[in-house]
PDB file of C-alpha atoms and ligand atoms in Angstrom:
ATOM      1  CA  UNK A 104       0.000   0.000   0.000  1.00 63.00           C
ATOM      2  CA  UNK A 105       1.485   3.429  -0.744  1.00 70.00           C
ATOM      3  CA  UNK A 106       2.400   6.263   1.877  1.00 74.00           C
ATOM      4  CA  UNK A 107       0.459   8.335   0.175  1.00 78.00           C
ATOM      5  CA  UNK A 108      -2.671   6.574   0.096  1.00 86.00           C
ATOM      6  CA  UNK A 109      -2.250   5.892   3.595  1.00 94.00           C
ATOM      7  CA  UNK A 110      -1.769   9.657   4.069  1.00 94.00           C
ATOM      8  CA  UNK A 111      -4.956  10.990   2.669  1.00 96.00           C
ATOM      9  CA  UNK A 112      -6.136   7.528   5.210  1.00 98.00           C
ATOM     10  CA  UNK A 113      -4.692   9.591   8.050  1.00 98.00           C
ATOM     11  CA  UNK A 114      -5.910  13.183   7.127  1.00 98.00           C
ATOM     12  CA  UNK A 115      -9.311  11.678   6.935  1.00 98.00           C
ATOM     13  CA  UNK A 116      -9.601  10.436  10.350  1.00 98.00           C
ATOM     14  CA  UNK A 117      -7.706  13.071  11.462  1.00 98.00           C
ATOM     15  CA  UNK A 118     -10.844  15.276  10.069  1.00 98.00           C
ATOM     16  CA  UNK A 119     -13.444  13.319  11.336  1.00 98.00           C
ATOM     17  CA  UNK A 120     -11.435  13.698  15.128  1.00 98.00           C
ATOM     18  CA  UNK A 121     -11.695  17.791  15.341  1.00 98.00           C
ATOM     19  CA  UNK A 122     -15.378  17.303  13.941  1.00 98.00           C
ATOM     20  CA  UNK A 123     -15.838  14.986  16.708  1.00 98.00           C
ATOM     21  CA  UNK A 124     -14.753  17.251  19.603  1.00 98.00           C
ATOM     22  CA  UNK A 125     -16.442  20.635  17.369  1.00 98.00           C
ATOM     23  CA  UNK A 126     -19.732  19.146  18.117  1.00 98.00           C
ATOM     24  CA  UNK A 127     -18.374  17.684  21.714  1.00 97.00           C
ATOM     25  CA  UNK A 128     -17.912  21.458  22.373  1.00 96.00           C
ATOM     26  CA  UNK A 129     -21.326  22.928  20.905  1.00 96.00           C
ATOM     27  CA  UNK A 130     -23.124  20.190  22.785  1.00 95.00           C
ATOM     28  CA  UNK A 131     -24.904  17.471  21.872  1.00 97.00           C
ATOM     29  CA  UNK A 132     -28.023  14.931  21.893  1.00 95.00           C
ATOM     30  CA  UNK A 133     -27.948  11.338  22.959  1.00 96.00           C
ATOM     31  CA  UNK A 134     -29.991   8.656  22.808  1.00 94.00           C
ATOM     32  CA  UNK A 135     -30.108   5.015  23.465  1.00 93.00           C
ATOM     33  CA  UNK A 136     -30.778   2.443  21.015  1.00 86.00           C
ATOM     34  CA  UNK A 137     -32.300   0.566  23.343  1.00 82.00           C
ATOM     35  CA  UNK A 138     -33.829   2.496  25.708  1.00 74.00           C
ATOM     36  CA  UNK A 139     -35.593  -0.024  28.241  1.00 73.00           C
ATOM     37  CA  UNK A 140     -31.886  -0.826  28.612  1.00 75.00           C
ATOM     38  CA  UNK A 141     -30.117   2.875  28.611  1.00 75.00           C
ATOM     39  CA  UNK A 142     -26.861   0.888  28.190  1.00 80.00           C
ATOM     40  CA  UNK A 143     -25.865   1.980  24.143  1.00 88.00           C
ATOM     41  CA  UNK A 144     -26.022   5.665  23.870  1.00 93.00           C
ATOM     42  CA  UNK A 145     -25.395   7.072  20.256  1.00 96.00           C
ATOM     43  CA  UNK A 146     -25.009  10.986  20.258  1.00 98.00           C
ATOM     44  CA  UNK A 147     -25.558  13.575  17.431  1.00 98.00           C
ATOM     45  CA  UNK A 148     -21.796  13.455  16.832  1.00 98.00           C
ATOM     46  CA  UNK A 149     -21.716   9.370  16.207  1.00 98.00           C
ATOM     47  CA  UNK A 150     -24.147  10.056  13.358  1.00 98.00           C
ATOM     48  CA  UNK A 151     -22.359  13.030  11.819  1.00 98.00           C
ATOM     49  CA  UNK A 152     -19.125  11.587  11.661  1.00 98.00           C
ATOM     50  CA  UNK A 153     -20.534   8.942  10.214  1.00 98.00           C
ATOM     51  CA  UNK A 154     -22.056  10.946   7.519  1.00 98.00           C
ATOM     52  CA  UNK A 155     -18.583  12.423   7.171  1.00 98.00           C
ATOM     53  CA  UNK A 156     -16.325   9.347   7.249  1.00 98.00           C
ATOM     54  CA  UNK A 157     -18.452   7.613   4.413  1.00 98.00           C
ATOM     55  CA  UNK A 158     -18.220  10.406   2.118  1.00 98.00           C
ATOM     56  CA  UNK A 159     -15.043  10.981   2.378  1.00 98.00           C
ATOM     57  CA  UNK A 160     -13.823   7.372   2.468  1.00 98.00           C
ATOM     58  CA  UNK A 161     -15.688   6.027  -0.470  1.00 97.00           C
ATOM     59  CA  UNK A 162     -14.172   8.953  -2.104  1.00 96.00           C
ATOM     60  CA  UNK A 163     -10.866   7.858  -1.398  1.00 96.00           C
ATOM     61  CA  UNK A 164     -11.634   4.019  -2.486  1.00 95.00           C
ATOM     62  CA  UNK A 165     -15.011   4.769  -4.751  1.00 96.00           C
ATOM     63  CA  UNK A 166     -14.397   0.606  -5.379  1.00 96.00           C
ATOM     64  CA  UNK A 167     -15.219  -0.726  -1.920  1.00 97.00           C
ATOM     65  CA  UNK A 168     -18.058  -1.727   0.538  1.00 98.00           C
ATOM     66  CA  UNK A 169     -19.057   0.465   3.834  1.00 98.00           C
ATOM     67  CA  UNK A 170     -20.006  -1.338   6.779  1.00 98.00           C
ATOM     68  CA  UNK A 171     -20.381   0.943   9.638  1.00 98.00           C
ATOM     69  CA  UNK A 172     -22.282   0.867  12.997  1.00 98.00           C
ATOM     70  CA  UNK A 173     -23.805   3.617  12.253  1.00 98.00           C
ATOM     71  CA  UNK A 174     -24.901   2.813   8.658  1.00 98.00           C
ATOM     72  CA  UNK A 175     -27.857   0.209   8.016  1.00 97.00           C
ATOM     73  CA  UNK A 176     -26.106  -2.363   6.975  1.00 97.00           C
ATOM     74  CA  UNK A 177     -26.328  -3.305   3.032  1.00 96.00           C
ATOM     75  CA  UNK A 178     -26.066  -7.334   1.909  1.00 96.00           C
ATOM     76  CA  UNK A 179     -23.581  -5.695  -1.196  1.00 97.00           C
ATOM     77  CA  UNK A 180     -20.702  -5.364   0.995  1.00 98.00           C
ATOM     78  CA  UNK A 181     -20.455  -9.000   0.774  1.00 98.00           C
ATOM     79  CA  UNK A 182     -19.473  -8.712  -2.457  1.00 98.00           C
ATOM     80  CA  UNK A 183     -17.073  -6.352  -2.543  1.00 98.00           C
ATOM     81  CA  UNK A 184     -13.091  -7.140  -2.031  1.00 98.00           C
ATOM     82  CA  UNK A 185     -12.721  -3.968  -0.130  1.00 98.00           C
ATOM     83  CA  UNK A 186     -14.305  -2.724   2.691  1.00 98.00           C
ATOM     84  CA  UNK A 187     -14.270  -0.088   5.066  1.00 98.00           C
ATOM     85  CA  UNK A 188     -15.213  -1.209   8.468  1.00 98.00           C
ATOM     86  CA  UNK A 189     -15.692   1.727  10.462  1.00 98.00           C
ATOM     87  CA  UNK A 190     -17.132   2.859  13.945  1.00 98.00           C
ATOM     88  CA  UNK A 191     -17.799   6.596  14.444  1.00 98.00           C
ATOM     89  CA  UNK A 192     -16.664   6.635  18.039  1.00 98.00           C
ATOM     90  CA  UNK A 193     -16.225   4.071  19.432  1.00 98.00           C
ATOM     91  CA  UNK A 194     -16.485   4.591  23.345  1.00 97.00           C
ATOM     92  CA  UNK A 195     -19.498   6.540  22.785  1.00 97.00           C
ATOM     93  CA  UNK A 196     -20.339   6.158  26.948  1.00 95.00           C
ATOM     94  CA  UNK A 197     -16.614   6.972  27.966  1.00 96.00           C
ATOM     95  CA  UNK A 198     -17.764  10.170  25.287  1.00 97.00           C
ATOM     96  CA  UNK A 199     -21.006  11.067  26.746  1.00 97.00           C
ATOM     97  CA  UNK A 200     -19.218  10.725  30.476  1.00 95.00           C
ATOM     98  CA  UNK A 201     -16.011  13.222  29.017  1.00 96.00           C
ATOM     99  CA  UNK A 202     -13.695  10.467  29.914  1.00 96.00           C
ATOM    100  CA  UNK A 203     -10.854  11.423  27.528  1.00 98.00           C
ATOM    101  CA  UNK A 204     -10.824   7.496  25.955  1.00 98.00           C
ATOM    102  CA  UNK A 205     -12.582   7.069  23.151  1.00 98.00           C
ATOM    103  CA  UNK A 206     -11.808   6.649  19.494  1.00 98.00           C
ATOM    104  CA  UNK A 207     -12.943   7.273  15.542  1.00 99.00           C
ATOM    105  CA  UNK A 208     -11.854   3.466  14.216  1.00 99.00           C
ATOM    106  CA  UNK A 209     -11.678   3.136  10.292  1.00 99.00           C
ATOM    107  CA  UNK A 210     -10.451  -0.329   8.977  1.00 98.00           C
ATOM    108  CA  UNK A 211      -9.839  -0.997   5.420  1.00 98.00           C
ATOM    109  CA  UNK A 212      -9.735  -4.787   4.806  1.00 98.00           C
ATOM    110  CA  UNK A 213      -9.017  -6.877   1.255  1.00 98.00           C
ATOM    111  CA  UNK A 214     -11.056 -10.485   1.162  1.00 98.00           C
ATOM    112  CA  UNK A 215     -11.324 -10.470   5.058  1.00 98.00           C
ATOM    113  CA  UNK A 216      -8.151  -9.262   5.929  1.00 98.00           C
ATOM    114  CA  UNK A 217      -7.166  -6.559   7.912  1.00 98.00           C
ATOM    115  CA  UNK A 218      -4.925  -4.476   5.514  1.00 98.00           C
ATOM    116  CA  UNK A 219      -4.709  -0.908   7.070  1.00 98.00           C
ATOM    117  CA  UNK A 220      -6.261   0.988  10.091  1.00 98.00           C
ATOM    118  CA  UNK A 221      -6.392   4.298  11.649  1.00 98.00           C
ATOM    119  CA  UNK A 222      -7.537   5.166  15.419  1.00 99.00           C
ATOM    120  CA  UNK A 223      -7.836   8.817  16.905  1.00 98.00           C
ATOM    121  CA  UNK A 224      -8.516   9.665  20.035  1.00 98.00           C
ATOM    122  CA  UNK A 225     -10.465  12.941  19.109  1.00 98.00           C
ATOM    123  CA  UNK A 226      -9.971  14.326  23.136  1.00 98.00           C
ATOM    124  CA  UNK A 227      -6.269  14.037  23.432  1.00 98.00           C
ATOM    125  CA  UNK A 228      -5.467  14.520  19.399  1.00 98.00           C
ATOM    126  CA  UNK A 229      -3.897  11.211  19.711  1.00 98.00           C
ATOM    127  CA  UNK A 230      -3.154   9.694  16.286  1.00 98.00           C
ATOM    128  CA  UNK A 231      -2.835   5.518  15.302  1.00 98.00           C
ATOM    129  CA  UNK A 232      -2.133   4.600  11.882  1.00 98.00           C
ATOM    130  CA  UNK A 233      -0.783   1.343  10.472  1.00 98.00           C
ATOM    131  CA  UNK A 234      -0.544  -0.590   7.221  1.00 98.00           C
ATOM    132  CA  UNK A 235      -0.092  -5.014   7.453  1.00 98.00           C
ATOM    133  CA  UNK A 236       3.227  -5.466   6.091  1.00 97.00           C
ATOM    134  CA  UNK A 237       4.460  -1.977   5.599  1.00 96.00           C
ATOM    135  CA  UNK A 238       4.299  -0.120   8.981  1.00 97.00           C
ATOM    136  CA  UNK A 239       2.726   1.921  11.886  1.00 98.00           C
ATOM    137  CA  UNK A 240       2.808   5.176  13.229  1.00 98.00           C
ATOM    138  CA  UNK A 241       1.879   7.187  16.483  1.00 98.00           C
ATOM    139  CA  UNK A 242       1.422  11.342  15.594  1.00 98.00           C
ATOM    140  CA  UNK A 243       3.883  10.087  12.771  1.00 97.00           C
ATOM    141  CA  UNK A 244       6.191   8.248  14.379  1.00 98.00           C
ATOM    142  CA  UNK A 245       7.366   4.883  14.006  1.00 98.00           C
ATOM    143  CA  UNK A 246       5.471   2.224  16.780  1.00 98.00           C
ATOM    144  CA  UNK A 247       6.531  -1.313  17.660  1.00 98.00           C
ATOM    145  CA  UNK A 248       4.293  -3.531  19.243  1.00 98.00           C
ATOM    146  CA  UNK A 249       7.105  -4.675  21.965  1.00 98.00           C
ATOM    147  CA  UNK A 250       7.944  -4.009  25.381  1.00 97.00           C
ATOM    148  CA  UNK A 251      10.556  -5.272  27.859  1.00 95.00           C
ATOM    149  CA  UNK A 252       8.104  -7.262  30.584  1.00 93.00           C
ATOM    150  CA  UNK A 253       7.851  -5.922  33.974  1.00 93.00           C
ATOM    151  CA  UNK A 254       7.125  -8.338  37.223  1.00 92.00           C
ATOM    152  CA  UNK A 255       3.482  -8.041  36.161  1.00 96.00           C
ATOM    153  CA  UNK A 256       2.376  -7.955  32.490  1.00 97.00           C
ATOM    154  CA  UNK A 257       0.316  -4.730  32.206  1.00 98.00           C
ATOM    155  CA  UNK A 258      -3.440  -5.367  30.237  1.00 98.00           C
ATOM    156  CA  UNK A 259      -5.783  -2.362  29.403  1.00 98.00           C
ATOM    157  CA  UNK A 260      -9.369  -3.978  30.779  1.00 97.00           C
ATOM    158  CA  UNK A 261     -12.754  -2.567  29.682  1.00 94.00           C
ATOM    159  CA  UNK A 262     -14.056  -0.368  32.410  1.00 88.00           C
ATOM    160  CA  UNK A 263     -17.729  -2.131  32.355  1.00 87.00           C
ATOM    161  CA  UNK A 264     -16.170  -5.614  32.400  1.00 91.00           C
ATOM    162  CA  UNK A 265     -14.030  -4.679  34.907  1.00 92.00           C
ATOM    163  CA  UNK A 266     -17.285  -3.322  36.864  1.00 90.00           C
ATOM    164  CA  UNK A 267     -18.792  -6.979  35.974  1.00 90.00           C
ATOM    165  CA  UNK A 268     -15.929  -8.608  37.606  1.00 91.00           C
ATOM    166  CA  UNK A 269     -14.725  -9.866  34.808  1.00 90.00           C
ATOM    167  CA  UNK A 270     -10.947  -9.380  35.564  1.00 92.00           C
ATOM    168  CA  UNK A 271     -11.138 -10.929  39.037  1.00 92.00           C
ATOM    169  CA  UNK A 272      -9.814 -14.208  37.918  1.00 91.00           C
ATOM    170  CA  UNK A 273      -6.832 -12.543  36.729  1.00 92.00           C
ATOM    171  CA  UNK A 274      -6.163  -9.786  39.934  1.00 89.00           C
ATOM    172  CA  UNK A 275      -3.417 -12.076  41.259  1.00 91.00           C
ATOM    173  CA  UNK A 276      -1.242 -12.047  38.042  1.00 94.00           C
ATOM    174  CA  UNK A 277      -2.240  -9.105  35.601  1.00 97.00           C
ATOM    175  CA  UNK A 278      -1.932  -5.442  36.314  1.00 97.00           C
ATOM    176  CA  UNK A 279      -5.186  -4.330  34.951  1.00 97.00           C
ATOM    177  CA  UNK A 280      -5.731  -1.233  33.689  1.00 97.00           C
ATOM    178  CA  UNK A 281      -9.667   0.647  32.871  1.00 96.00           C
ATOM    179  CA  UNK A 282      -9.417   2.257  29.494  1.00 97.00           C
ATOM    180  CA  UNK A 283     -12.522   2.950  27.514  1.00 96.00           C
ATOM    181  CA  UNK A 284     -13.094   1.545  23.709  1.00 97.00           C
ATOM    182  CA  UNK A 285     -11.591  -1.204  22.791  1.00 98.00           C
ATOM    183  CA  UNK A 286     -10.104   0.381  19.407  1.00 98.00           C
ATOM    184  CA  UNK A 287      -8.120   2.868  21.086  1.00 98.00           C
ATOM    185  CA  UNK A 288      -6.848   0.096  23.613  1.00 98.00           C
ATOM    186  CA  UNK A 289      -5.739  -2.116  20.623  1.00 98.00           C
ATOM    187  CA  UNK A 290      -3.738   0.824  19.654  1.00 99.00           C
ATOM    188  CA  UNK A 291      -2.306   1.823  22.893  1.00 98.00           C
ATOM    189  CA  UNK A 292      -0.885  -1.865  22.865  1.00 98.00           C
ATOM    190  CA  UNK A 293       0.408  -1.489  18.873  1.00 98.00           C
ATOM    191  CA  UNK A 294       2.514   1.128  20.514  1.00 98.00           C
ATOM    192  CA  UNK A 295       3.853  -0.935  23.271  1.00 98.00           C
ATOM    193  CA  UNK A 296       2.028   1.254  25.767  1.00 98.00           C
ATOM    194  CA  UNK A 297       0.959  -1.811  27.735  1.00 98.00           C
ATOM    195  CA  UNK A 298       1.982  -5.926  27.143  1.00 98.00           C
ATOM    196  CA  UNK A 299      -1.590  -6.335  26.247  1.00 98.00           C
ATOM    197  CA  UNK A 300      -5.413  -6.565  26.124  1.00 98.00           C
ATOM    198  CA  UNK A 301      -8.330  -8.760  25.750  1.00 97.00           C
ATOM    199  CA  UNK A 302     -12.061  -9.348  26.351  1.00 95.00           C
ATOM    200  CA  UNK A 303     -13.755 -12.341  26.634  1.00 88.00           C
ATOM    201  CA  UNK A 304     -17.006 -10.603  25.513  1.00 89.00           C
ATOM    202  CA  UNK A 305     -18.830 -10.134  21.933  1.00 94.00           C
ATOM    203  CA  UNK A 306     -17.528  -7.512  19.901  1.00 97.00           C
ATOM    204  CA  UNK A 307     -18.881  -6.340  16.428  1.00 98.00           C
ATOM    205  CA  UNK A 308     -16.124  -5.766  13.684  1.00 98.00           C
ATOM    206  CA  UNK A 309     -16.328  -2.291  13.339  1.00 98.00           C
ATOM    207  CA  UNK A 310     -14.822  -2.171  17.182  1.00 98.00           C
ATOM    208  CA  UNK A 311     -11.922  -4.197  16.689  1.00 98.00           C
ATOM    209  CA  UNK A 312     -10.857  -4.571  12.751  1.00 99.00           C
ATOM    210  CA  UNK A 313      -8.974  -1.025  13.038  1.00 99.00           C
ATOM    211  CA  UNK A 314      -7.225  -1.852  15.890  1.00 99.00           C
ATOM    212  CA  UNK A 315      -6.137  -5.620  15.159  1.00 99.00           C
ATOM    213  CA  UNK A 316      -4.736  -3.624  11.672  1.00 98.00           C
ATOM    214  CA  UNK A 317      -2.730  -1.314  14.174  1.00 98.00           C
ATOM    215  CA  UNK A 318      -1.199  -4.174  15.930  1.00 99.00           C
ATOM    216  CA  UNK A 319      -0.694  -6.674  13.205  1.00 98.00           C
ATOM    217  CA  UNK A 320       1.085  -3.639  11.764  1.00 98.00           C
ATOM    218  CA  UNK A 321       3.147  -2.697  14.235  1.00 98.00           C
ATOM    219  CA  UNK A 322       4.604  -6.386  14.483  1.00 98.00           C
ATOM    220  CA  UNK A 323       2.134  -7.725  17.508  1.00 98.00           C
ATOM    221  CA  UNK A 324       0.288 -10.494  17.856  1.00 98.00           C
ATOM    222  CA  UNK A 325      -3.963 -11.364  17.887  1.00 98.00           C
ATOM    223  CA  UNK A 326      -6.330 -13.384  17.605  1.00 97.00           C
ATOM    224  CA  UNK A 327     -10.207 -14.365  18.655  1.00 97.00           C
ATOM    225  CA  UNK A 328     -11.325 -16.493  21.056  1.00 94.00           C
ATOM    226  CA  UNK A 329     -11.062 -19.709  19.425  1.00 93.00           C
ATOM    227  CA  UNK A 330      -7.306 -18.423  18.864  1.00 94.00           C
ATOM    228  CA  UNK A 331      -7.570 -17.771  14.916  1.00 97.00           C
ATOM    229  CA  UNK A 332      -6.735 -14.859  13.360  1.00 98.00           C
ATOM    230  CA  UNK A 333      -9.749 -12.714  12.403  1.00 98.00           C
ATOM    231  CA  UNK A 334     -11.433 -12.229   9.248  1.00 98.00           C
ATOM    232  CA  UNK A 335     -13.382  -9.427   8.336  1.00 98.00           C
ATOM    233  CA  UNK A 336     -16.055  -8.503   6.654  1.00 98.00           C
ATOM    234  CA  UNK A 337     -18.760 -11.016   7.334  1.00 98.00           C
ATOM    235  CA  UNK A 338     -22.183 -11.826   7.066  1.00 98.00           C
ATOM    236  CA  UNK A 339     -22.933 -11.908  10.887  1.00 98.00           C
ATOM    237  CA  UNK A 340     -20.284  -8.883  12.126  1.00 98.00           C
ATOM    238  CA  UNK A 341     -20.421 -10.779  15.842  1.00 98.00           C
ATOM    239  CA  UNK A 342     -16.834 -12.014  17.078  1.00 97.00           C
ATOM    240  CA  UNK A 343     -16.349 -13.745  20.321  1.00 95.00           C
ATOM    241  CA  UNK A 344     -13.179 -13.109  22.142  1.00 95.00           C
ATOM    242  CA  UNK A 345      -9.949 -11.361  21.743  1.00 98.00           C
ATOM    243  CA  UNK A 346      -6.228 -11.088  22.692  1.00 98.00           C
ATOM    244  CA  UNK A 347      -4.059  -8.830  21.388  1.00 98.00           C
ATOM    245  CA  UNK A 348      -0.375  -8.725  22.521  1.00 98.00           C
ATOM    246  CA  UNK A 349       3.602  -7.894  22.046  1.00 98.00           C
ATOM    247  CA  UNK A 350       5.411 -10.268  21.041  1.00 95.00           C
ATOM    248  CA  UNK A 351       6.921 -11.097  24.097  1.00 97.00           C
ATOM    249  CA  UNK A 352       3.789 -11.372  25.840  1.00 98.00           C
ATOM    250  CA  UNK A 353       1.262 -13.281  23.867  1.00 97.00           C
ATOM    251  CA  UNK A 354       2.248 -16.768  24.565  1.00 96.00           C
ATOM    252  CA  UNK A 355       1.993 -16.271  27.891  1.00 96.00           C
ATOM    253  CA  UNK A 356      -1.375 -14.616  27.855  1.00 97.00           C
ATOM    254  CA  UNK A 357      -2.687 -17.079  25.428  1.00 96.00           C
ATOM    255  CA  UNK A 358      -2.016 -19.520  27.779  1.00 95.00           C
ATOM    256  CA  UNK A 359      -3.416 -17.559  31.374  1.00 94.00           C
ATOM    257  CA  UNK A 360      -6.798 -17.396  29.186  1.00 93.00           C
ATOM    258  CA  UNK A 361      -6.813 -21.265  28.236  1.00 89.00           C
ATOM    259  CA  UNK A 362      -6.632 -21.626  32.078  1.00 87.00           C
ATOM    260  CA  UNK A 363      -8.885 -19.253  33.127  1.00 80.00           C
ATOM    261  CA  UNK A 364     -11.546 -18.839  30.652  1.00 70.00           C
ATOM    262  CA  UNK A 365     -11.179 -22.320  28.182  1.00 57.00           C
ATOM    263  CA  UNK A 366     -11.844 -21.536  24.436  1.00 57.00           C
ATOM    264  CA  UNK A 367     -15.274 -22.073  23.459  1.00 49.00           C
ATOM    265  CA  UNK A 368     -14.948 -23.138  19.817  1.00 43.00           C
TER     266      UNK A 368
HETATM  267  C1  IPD B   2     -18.179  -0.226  22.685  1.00 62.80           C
HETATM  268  C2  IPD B   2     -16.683  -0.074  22.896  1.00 62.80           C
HETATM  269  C3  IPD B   2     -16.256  -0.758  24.140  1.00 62.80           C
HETATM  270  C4  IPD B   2     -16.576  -2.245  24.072  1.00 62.80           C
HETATM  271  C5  IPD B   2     -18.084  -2.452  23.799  1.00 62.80           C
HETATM  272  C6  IPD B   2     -18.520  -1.689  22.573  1.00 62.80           C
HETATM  273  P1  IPD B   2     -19.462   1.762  21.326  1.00 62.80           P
HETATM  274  O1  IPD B   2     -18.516   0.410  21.451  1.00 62.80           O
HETATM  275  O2  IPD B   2     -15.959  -0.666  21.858  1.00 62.80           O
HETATM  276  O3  IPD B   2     -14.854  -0.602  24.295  1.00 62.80           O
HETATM  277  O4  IPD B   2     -16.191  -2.868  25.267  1.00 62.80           O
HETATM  278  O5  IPD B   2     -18.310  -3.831  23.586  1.00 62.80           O
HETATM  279  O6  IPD B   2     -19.906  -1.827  22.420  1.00 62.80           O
HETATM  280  O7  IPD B   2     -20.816   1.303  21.656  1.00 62.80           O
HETATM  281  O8  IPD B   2     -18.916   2.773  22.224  1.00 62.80           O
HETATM  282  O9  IPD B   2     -19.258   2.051  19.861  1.00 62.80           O
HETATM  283 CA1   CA B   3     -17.824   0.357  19.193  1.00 62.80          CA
HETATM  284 CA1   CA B   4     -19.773   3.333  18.110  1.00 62.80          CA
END
């Protein structure tokens, strides 16, 4: 893929960040999409960058599919080689809450594979941006997905599994950090911020396929629960489980999970 495809990637996302926090400034409305439940919130700003982001990403690539959270979703994705796989923020409660963690996630992936990704973190100006084979980047600088291991390998939790306990069985041997959305996690670990991260839970594509882009990119390791690497761009966008680590770390985590929480496939 060329730099300066990948470029006009970046500015895009970049874009859709400061239109983010505009309308995070001016104020905005939210609603739930389910609201017996109050649990999924989408704001005013989810929908307009998702306006945004498909306009100016089909522009970019008029040749591939959208599927977005925001978008209803169309059956001729399916037949497209490329598709964007994109969630407007993603952390839309840490958003709502002003918690400084949440993310614009665009994927692009070829056949099911994750082939390039981008993550901002529209509060902080906080740029991710990585291409499988050819490279990432933090604000434009070179990431690994490595880090020398301390006495206890350091994993970014999600704050509401955390709050659900989920993370207990692992309080004796994992430092576990709260970070909200899952796509800016995955990149905080492409950039060796942390040895790791993972959630036994359901996640849809659009929250994960930029971020396992980042870290494949930067040289890391993931996969889903079942332990195979993820494909993209499917019928049902449901994926169950995921661990994403350096290099020096995965094996080890791969194996704390089999222990703790046995693979279900
Ligand atoms: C949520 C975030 C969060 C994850 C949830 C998702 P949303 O996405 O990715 O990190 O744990 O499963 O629903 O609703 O903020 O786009
Ligand atoms: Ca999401
Ligand atoms: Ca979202």
């Amino acid at each position: 893929m060329e730099k300066a495809w990948l470029d006009g990637l970046a500015a895009v996302v970049a874009e859709a960040g400061r239109l983010v926090e505009d309308i995070a400034r001016q104020g905005f409305d939210t609603q739930f999409k389910n609201p017996d439940e109050r649990r999924d919130p989408v704001t005013t700003a989810d929908l307009a960058c998702d306006a945004f982001l498909k306009e100016r990403l089909l522009a970019l690539l008029p040749e591939a599919g959208w599927l977005s959270e925001e978008t209803k979703d169309r059956p001729d994705r399916l037949t497209k080689r490329w598709v964007w796989i994109v969630d407007p923020i993603d952390g839309t409660r840490e958003f709502v809450r002003r918690i400084p963690e949440y993310a614009v996630s665009v994927a692009l992936a070829r056949d099911g594979e994750p082939v390039a990704g981008a993550v901002v973190n529209p509060a902080t100006g906080d740029r991710f941006l990585g291409a499988v084979g050819v490279g990432a980047w933090r604000n434009g600088k070179p990431i690994t997905c490595s880090r020398d291991r301390g006495e206890r390998l350091i994993i970014l939790g999600s704050r509401s599994e955390m709050n659900r306990g989920e993370f207990e069985p692992f309080a004796d041997v994992l430092d576990v950090r709260a970070v909200g959305s899952i796509a800016y996690k995955l990149a905080l670990v492409a950039a060796g911020e942390a040895d790791g991260t993972f959630s036994l839970g359901p996640k849809h594509e659009w929250d994960i396929a930029a971020g396992v882009a980042l870290v494949l990119a930067a040289g890391g390791q993931v996969h889903d629960g079942a332990g195979l690497p993820f494909r993209f761009n499917r019928p049902n966008t449901l994926t169950h489980g995921i661990l994403a680590a350096t290099r020096e770390a995965h094996a080890d985590l791969a194996l704390l999970l089999e222990r703790h929480a046995p693979r279900r496939a």
